[in-house]
CSV table of C-alpha atoms in Angstrom, one decimal:
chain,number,residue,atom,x,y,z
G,6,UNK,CA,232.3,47.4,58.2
G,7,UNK,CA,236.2,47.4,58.6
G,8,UNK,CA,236.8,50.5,56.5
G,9,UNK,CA,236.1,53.6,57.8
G,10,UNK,CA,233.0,55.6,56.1
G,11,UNK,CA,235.0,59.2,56.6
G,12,UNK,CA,232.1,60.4,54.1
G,13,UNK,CA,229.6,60.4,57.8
G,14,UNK,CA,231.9,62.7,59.6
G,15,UNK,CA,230.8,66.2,58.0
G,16,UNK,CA,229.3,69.1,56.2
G,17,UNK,CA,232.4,70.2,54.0
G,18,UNK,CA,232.9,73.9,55.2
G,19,UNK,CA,233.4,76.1,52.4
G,20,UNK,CA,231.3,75.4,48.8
G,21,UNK,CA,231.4,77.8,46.0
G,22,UNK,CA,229.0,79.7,45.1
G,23,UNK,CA,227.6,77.7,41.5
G,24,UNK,CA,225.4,80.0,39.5
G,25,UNK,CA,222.3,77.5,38.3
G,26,UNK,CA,222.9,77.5,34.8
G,27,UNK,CA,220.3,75.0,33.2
G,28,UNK,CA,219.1,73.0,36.1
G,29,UNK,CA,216.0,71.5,35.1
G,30,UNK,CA,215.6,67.4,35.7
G,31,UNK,CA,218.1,65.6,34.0
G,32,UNK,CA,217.1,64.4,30.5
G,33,UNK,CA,214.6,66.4,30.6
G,34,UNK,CA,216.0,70.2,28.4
G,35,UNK,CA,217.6,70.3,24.9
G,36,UNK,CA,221.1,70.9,27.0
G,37,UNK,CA,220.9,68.0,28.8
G,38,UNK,CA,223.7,66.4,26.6
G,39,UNK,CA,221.5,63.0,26.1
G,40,UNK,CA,223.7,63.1,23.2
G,41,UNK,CA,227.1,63.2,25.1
G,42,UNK,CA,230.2,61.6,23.7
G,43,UNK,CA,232.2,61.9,26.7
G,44,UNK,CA,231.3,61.8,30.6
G,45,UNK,CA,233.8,62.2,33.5
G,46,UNK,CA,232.9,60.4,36.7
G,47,UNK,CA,234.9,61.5,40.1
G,48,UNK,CA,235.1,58.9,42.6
G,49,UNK,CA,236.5,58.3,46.1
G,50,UNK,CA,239.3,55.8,46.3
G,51,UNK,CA,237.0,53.0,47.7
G,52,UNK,CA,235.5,52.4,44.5
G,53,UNK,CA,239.0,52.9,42.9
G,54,UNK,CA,240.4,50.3,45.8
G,55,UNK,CA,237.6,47.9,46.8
G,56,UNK,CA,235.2,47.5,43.9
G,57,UNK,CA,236.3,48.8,40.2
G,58,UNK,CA,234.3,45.8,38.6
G,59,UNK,CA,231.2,47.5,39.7
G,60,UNK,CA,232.8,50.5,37.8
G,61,UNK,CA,233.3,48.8,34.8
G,62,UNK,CA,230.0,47.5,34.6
G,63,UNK,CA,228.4,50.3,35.1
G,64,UNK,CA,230.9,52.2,32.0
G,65,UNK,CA,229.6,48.9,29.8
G,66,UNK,CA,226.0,49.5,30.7
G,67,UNK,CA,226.5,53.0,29.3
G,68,UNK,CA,228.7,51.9,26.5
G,69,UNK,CA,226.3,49.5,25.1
G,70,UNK,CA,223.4,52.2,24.9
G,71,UNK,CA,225.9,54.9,23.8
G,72,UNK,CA,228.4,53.1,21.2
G,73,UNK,CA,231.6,55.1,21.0
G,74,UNK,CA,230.7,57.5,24.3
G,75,UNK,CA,234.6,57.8,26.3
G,76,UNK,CA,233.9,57.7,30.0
G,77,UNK,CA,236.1,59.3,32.3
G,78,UNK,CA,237.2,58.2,35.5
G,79,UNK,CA,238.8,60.3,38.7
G,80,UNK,CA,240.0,59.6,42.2
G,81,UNK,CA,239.7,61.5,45.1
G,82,UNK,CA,240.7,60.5,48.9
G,83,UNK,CA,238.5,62.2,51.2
G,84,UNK,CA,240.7,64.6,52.8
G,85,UNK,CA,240.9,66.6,49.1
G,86,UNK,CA,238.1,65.6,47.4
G,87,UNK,CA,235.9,68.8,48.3
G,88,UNK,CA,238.8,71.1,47.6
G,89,UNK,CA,239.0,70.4,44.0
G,90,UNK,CA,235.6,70.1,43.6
G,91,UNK,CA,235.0,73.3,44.6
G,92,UNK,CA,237.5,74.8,42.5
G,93,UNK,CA,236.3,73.3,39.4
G,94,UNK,CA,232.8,74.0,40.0
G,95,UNK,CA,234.0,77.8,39.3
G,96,UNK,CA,235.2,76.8,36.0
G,97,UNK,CA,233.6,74.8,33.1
G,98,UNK,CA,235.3,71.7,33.4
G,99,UNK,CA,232.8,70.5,36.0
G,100,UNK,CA,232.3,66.6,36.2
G,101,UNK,CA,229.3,65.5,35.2
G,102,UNK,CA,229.0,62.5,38.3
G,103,UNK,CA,230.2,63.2,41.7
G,104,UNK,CA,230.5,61.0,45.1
G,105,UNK,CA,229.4,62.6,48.3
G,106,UNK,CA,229.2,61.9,52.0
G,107,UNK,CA,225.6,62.0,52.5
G,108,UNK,CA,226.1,64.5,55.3
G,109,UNK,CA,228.2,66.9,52.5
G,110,UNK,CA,225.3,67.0,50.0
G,111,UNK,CA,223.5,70.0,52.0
G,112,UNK,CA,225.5,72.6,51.9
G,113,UNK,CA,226.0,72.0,47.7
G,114,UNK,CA,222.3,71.7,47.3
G,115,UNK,CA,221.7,75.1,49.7
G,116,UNK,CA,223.9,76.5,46.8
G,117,UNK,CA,222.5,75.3,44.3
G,118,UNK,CA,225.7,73.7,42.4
G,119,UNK,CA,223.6,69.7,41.6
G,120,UNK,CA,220.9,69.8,39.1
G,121,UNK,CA,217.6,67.9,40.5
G,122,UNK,CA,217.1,64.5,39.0
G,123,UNK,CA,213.6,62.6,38.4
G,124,UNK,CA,213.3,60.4,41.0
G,125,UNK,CA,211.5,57.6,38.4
G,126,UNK,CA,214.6,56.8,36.4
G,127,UNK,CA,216.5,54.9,39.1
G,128,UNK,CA,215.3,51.8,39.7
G,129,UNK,CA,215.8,51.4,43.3
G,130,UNK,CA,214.4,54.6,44.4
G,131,UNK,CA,210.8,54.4,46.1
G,132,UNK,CA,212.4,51.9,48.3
G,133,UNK,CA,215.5,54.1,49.4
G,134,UNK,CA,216.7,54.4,53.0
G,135,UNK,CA,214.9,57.0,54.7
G,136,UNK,CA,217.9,58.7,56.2
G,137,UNK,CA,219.4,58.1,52.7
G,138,UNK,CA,216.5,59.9,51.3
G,139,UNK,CA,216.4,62.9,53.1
G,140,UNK,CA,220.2,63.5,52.5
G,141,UNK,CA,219.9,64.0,48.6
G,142,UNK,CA,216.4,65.5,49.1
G,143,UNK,CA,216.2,69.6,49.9
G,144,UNK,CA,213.1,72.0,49.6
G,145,UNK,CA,211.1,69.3,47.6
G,146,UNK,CA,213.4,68.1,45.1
G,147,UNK,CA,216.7,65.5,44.8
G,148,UNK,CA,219.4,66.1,44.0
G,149,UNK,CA,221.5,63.2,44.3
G,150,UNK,CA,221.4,59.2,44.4
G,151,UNK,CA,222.2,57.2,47.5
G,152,UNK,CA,225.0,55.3,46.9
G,153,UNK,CA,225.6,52.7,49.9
G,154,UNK,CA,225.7,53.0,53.7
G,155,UNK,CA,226.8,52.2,56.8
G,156,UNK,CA,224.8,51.8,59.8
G,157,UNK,CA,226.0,51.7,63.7
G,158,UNK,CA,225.8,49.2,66.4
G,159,UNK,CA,226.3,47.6,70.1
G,160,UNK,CA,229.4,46.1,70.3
G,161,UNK,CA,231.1,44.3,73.9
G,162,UNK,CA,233.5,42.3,75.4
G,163,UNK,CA,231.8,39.0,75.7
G,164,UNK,CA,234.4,38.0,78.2
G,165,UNK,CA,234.1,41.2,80.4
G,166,UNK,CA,230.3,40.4,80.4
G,167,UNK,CA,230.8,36.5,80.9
G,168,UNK,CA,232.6,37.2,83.9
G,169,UNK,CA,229.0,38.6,85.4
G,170,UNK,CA,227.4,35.7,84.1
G,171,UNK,CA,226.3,37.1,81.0
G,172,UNK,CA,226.4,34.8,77.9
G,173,UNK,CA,223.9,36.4,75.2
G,174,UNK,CA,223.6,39.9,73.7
G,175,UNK,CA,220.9,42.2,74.8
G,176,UNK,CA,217.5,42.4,73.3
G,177,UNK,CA,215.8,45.0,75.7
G,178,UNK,CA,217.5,48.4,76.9
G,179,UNK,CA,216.8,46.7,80.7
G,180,UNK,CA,218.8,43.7,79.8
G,181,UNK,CA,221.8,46.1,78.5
G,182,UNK,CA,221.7,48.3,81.5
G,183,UNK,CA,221.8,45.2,83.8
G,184,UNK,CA,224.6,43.9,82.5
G,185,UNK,CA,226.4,47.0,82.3
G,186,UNK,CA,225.5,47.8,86.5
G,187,UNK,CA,226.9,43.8,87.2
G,188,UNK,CA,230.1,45.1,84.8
G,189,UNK,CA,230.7,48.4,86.1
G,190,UNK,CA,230.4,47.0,90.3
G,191,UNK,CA,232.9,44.5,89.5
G,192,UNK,CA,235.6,46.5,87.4
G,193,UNK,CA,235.3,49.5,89.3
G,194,UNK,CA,235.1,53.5,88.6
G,195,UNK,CA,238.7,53.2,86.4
G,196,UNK,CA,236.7,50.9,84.0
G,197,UNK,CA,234.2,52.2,81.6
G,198,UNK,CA,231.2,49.7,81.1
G,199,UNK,CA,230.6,51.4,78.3
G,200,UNK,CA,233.2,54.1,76.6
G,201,UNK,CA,229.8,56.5,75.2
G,202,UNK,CA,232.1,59.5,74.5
G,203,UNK,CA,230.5,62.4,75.6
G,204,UNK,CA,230.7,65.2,72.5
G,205,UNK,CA,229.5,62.3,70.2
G,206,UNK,CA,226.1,63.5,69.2
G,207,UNK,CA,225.5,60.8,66.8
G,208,UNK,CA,224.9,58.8,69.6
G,209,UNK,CA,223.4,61.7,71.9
G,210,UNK,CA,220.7,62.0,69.3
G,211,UNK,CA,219.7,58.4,68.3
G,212,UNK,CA,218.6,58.9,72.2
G,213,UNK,CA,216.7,62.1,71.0
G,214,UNK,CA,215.0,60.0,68.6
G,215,UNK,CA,214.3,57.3,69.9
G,216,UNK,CA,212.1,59.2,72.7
G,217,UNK,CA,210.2,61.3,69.9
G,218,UNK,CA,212.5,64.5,69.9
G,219,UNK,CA,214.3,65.6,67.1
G,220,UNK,CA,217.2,68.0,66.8
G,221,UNK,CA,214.9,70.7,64.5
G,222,UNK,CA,211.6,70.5,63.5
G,223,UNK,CA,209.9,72.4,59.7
G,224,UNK,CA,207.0,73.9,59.6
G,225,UNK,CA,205.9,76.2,56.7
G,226,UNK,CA,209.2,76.1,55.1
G,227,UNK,CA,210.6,77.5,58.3
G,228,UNK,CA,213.1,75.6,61.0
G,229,UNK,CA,213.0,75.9,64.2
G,230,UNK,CA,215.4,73.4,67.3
G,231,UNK,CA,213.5,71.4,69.1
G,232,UNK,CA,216.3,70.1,71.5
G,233,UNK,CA,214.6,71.7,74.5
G,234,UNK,CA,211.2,69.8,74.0
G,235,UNK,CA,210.1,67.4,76.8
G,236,UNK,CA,210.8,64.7,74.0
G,237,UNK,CA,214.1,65.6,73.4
G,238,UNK,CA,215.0,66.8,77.1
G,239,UNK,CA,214.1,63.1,77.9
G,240,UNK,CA,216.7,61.5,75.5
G,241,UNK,CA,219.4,63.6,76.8
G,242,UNK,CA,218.8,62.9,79.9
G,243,UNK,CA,219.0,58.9,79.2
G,244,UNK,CA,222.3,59.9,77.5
G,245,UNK,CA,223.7,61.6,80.4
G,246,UNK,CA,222.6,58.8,82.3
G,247,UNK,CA,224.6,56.6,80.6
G,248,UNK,CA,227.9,59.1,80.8
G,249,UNK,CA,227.2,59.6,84.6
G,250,UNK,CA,227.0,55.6,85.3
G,251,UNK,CA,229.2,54.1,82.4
G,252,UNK,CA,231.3,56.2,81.1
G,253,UNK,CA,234.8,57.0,83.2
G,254,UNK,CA,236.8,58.2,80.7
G,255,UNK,CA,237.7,62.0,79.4
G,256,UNK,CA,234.0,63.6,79.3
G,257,UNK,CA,235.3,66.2,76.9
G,258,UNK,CA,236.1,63.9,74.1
G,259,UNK,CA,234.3,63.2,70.9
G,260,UNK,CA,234.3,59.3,69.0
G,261,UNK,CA,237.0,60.1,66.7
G,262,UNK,CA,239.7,57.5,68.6
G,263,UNK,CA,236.9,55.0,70.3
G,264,UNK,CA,238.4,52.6,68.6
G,265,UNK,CA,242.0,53.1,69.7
G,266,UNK,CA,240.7,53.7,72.9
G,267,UNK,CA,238.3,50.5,73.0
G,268,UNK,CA,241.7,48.5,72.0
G,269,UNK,CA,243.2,49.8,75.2
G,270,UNK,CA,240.9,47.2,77.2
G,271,UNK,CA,239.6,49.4,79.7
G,272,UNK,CA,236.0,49.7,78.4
G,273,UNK,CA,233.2,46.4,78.1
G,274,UNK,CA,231.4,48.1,75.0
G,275,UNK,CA,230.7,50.8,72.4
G,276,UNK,CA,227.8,52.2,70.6
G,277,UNK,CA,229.5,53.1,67.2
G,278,UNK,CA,230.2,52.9,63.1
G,279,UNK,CA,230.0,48.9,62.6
G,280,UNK,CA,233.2,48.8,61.5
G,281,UNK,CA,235.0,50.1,65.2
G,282,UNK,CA,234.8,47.0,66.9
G,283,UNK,CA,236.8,45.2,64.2
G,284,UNK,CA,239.2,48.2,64.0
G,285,UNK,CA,239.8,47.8,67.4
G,286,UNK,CA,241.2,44.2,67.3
G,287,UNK,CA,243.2,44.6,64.6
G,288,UNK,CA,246.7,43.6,66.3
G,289,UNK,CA,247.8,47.2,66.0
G,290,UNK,CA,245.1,48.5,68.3
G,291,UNK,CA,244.7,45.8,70.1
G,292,UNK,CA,246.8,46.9,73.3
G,293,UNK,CA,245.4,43.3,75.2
G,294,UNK,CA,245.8,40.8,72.8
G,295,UNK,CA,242.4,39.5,73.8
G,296,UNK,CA,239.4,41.3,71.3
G,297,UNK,CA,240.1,38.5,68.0
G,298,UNK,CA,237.2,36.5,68.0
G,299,UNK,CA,236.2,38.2,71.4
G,300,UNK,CA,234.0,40.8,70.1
G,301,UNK,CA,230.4,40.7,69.4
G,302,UNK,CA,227.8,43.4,67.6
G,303,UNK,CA,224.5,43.5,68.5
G,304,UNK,CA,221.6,45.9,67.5
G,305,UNK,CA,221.3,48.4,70.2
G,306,UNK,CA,218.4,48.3,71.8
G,307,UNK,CA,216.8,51.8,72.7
G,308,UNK,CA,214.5,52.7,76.4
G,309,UNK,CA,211.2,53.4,73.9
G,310,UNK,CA,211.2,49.3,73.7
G,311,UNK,CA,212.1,49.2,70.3
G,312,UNK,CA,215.6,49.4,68.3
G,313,UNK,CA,217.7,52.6,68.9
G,314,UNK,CA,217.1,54.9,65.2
G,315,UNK,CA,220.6,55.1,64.2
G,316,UNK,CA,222.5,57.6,62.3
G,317,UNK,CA,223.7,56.3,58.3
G,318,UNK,CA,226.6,57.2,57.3
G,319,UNK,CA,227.7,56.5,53.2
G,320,UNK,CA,227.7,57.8,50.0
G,321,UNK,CA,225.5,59.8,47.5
G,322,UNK,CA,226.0,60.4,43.9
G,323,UNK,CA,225.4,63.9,42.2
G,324,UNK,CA,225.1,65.5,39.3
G,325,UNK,CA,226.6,69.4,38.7
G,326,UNK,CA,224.9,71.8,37.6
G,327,UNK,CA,227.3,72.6,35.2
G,328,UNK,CA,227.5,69.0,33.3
G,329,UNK,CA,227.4,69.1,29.8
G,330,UNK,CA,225.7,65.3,29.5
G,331,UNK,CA,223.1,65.2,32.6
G,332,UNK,CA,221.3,62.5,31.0
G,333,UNK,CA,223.6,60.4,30.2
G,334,UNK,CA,225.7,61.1,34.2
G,335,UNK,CA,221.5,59.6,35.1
G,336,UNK,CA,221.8,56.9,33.3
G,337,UNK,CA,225.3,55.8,34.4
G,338,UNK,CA,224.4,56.7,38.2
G,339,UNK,CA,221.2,54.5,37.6
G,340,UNK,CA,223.8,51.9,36.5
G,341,UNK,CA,225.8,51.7,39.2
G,342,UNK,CA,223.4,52.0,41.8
G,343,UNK,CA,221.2,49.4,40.8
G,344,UNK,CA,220.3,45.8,41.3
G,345,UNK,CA,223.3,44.3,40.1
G,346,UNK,CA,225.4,47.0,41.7
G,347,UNK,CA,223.9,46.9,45.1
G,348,UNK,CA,224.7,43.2,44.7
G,349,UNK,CA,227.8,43.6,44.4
G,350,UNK,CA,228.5,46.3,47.4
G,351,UNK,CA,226.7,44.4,49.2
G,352,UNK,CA,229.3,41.5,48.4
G,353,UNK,CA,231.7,44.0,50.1
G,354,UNK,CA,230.3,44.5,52.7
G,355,UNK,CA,228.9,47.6,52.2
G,356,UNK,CA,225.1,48.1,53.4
G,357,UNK,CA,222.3,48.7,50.2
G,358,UNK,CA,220.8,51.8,49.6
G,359,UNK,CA,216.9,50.4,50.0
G,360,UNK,CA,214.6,48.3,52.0
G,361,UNK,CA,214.0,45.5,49.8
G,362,UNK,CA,217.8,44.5,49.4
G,363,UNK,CA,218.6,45.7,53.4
G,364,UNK,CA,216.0,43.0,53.9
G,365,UNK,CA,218.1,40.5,52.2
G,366,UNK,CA,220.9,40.8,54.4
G,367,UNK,CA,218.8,40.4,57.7
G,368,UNK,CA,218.9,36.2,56.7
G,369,UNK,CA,222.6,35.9,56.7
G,370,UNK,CA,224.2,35.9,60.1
G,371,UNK,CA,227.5,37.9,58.8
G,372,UNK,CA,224.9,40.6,58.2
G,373,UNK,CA,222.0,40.6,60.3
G,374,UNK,CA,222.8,43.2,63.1
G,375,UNK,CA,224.1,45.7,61.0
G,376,UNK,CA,221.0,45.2,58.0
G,377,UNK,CA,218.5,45.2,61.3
G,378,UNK,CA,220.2,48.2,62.7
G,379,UNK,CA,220.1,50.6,59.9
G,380,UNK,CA,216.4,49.9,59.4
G,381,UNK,CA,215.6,52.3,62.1
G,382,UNK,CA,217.6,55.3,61.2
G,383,UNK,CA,217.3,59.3,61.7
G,384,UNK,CA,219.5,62.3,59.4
G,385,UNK,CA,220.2,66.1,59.9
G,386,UNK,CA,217.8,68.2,59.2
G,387,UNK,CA,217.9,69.5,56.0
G,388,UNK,CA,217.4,72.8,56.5
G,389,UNK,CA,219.8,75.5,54.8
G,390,UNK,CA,221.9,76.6,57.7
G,391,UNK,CA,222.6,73.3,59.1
G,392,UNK,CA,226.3,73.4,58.1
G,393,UNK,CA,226.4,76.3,60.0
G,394,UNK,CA,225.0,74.4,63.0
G,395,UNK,CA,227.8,71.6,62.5
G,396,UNK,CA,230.5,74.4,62.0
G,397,UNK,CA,229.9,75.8,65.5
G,398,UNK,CA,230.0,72.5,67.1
G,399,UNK,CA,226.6,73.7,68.8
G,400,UNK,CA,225.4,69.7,69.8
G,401,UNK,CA,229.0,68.6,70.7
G,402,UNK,CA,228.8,72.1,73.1
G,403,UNK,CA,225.8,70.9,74.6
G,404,UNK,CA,226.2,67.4,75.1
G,405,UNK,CA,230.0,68.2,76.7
G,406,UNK,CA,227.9,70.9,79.2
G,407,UNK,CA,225.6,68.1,80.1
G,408,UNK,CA,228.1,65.3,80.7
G,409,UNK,CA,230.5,67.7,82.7
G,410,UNK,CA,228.1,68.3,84.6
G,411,UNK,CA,228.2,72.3,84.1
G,412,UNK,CA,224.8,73.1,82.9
G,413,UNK,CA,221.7,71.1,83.6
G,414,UNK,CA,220.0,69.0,80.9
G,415,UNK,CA,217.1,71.6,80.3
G,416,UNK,CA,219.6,74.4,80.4
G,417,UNK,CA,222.1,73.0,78.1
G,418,UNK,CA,219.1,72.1,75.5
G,419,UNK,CA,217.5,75.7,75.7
G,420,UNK,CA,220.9,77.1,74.7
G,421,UNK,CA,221.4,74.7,72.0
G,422,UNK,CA,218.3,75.8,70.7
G,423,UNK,CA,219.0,79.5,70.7
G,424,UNK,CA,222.1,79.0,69.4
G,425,UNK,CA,220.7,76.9,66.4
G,426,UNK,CA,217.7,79.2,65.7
G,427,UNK,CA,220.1,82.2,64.9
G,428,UNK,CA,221.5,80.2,62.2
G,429,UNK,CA,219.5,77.2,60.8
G,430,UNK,CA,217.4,79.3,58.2
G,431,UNK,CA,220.4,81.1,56.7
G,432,UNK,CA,221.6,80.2,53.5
């Protein structure tokens, strides 16, 4: 994906604090407003920018079941969007549809300012993404519908690695890290075989996961970190493998500018968003005038054997608690979010938010890494202080101790852990 899914970055910081006024599954009360004549929808600009056919199909959907119903529409750039959100969720002019990043939904649900919706009225929903899932899903209910996603990927130089003799992409973890050795002898130590930033924990924990560790673990309604288990331990210590053996950049430096810095030409590959490798050879970042039609993704493979869990970044549509016409903000969510919608994201380029139509894209070759990657995917846990975990900066902490080399891998973990237990289980 060329555009950049900003909604992955985050847990917005500050939410307001929404009394639950109503809150029982949409459609399902007298105040439910299945009788609405008006419903406001708020939007990021991508919609606005890169798909408002889907929006107006979606708006005559609605329309034809609800003759004379006015629907709404607002636009909100990332940057601002939570801002005035959380302003008007203190008043009663809430909307009665919002867009999310999946990694924002938490900290609204902790507070209780979406009303839980009834999982049977959208269409595509016992097939969802399971990373999509969990992020619109906290202490047993939803709250929100995945909208669409973006996965990550491999992506190299297929001339740096032709120069070793390397002509095909990696389909084991021991293929990728003998290419990289042959790459890395023949560059030298100012050339990064791989630019892995170091505080990137996205990456640090698809390693996590992919040995059977996990950032946090529930049990009886209670969290606790599990960074410091022998599972997890093992993952970060393949992560710091790569940083010691590929990685010769800054080791205190998070992902935000891989892609700038991949368009520099001193690095053979990346493990990032799908869209950073074509970001990077857009003639502005592209410093060598080499990476058009020189670049190549690839589903990264993980050490477990099988294909590295990856983190999914995207959207998810809510529902305050405060909307006047729940039902009718289900219905035009179920809209927009089904078949014929997914279609047409999918058209853009966008990833679905279920199996059955991820599936679809794995038989097109414009598609196929990215669909294949995101089938293996992981998300935050969903436990109530887990914005205050992000806030902190607790895994980038850890992961820039391990790859500086100042605290052991087992060390780094155990304070990690201590430092996420104090918080995880706070609302």
């Amino acid at each position: 994906m060329k555009r950049k899914l900003i909604a992955a970055i985050g847990i917005a910081g500050m939410v307001v604090t929404v009394a639950a006024c109503g809150g029982s599954d949409s459609g399902s009360s007298d105040n439910s407003g299945a009788d609405a004549k008006e419903l406001t929808v708020w939007l990021t600009v991508d919609a606005q920018n890169n798909w408002p056919e889907l929006v107006k199909a979606a708006d005559a959907a609605v329309q034809k079941k609800h003759p004379g119903i006015k629907i709404n529409h607002e636009y909100y750039g990332w940057p601002d969007k939570n801002t005035k959100l959380d302003a008007v969720l203190a008043t009663d002019k809430a909307p009665d549809v919002v867009e999310m990043g999946n990694t924002e939904m938490l900290g609204y649900m902790v507070k209780g300012a979406f009303a839980p919706l009834d999982t049977s009225k959208f269409t595509n929903s016992s097939g969802w993404l399971d990373g999509l899932k969990a992020s619109v899903t906290y202490d047993g209910k939803t709250y929100g519908v995945p909208y669409y996603a973006g996965g990550r990927v491999g992506n190299w130089r297929k001339d740096v690695f032709a120069s070793v003799g390397v002509k095909s992409t990696p389909k084991t973890y021991a293929e990728l890290t003998a290419a990289l050795d042959k790459v890395q002898k023949k560059e030298g130590d100012k050339f990064s075989a791989w630019y892995q930033p170091t505080r990137d924990w996205y990456a640090a924990m698809s390693f996590v996961y992919d040995a059977g560790g996990s950032i946090a673990v529930e049990s009886g309604g209670q969290w606790k970190a599990n960074l410091s288990s022998p599972e997890s331990v093992k993952g970060l210590t393949e992560f710091k493998n790569v940083v010691d053996k590929y990685m010769h950049g800054d080791k205190t430096k998070d992902e935000s500018d891989r892609y700038i810095v991949y368009g520099q030409g001193k690095s053979g590959m990346i493990f990032g968003a799908a869209w950073e490798g074509a970001t990077s050879a857009d003639p502005k970042n592209d410093k060598t005038g080499k990476l058009k039609d020189n670049l190549q993704n690839f589903v990264m493979p993980g050490p477990s054997g099988k294909n590295m869990p990856v983190f999914l970044g995207g959207s998810d549509l809510a529902v305050p608690v405060k909307s006047k016409a729940q039902a009718v903000a289900a219905e035009w969510i179920n809209a927009f979010t089904g078949p014929s919608g997914q279609k047409g994201l999918m058209a853009k380029g966008n990833l679905p938010n279920n199996k059955t139509d991820l599936a679809t894209l794995k038989n097109d070759p414009a598609t196929a890494v990215p669909a294949t990657a995101a089938e293996s995917n992981w998300f935050v846990p969903m436990a109530p202080g887990w914005g205050q975990v992000e806030k902190a900066q607790v895994l980038q902490t850890m992961l820039q101790n391990i790859g500086t080399g100042k605290k052991s891998v087992e060390a780094a973990a155990k304070d990690a852990d201590t430092a996420i237990d104090k918080v995880i289980n706070t609302k």
